[in-house]
Short mmCIF file of N, CA and C in Angstrom, two decimals:
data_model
loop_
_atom_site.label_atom_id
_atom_site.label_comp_id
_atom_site.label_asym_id
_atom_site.label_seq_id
_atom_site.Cartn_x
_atom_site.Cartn_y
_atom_site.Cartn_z
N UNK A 1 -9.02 14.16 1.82
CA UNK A 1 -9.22 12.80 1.30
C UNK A 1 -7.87 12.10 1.17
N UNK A 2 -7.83 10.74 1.87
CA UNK A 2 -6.64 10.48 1.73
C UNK A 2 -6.41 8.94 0.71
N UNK A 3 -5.75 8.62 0.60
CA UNK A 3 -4.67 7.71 -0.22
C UNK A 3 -4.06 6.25 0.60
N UNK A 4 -4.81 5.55 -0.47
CA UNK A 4 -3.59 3.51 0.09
C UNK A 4 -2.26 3.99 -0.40
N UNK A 5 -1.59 3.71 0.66
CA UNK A 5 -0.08 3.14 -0.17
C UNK A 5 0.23 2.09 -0.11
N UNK A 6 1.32 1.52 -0.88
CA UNK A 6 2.01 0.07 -0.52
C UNK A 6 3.45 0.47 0.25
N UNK A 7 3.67 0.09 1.71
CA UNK A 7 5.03 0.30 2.18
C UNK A 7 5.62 -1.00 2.36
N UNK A 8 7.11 -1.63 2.23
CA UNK A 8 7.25 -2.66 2.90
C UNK A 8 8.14 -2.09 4.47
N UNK A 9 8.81 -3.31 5.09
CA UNK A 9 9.15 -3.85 6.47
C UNK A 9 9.63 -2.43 6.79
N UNK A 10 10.13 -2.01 6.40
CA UNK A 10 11.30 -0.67 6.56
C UNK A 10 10.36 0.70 7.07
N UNK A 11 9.11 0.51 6.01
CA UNK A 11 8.56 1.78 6.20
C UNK A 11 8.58 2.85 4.56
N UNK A 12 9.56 2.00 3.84
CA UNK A 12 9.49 2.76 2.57
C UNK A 12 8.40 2.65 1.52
N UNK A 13 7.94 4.00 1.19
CA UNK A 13 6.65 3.49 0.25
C UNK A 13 7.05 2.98 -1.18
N UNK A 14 6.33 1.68 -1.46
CA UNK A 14 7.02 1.27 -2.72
C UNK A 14 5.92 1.15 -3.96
N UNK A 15 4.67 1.66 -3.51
CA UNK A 15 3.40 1.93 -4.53
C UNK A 15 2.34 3.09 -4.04
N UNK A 16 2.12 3.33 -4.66
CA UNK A 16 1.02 4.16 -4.31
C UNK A 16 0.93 5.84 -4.99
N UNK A 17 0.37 6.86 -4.71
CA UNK A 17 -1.21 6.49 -4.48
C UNK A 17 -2.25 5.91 -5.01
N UNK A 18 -3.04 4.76 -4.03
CA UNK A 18 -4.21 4.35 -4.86
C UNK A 18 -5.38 4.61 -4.12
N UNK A 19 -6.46 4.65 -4.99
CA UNK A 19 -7.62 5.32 -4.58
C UNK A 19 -8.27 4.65 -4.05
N UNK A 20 -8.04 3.05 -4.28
CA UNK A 20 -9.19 2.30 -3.42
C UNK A 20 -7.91 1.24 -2.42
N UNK A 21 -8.24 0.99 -1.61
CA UNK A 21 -7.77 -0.62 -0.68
C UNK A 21 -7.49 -1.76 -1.68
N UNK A 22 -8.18 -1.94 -2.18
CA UNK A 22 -8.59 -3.08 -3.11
C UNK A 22 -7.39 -3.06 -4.44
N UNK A 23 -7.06 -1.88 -4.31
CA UNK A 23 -6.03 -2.05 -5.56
C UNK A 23 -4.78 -2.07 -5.10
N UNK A 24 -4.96 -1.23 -4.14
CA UNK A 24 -3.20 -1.44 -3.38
C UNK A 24 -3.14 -2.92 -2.79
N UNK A 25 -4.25 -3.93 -2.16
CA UNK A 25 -3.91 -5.01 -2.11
C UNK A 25 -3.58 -5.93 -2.95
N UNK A 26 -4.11 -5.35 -4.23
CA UNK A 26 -3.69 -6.67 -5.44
C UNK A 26 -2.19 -6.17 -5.86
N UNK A 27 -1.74 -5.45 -5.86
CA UNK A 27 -0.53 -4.95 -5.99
C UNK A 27 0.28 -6.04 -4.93
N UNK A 28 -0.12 -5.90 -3.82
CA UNK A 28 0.39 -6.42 -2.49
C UNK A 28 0.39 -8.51 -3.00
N UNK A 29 -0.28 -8.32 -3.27
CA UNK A 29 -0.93 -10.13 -3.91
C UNK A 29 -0.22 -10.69 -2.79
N UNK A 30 -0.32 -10.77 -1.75
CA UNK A 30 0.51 -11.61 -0.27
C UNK A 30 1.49 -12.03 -0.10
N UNK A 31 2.04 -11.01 -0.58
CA UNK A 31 3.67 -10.63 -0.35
C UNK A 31 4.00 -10.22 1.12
N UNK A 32 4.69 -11.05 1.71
CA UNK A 32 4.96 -10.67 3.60
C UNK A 32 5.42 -9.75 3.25
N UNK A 33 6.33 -9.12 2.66
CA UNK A 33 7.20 -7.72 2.89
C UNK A 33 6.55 -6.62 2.50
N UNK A 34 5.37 -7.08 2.15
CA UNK A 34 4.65 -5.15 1.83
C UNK A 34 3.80 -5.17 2.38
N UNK A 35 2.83 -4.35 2.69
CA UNK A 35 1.35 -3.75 3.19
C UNK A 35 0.67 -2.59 3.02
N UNK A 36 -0.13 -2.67 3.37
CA UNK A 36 -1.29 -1.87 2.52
C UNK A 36 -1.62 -0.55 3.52
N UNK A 37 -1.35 0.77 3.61
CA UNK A 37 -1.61 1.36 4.73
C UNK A 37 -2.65 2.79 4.10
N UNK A 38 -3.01 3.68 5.04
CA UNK A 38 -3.78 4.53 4.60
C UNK A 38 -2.95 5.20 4.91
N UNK A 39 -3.17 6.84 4.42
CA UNK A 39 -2.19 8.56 4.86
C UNK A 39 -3.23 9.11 4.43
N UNK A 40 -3.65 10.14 5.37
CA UNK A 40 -4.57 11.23 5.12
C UNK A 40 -4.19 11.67 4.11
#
């Protein structure tokens, strides 16, 4: 079972783990420099 993280441009993870999408995007609140990715 895997995990959202928040990484920005670089690749560095700067949140996470979260259990749902939905929370790592509000974290994200549409910020260009971060995104929302999955990791097994």
């Amino acid at each position: 079972m895997g995990n959202w993280y928040v990484v920005d441009n670089f690749g560095n993870t700067i949140a996470g783990p979260f259990f749902d999408k939905q929370s790592a995007e509000m974290f994200v609140n549409g910020n260009d420099m971060y995104h929302v990715v999955y990791k097994d």
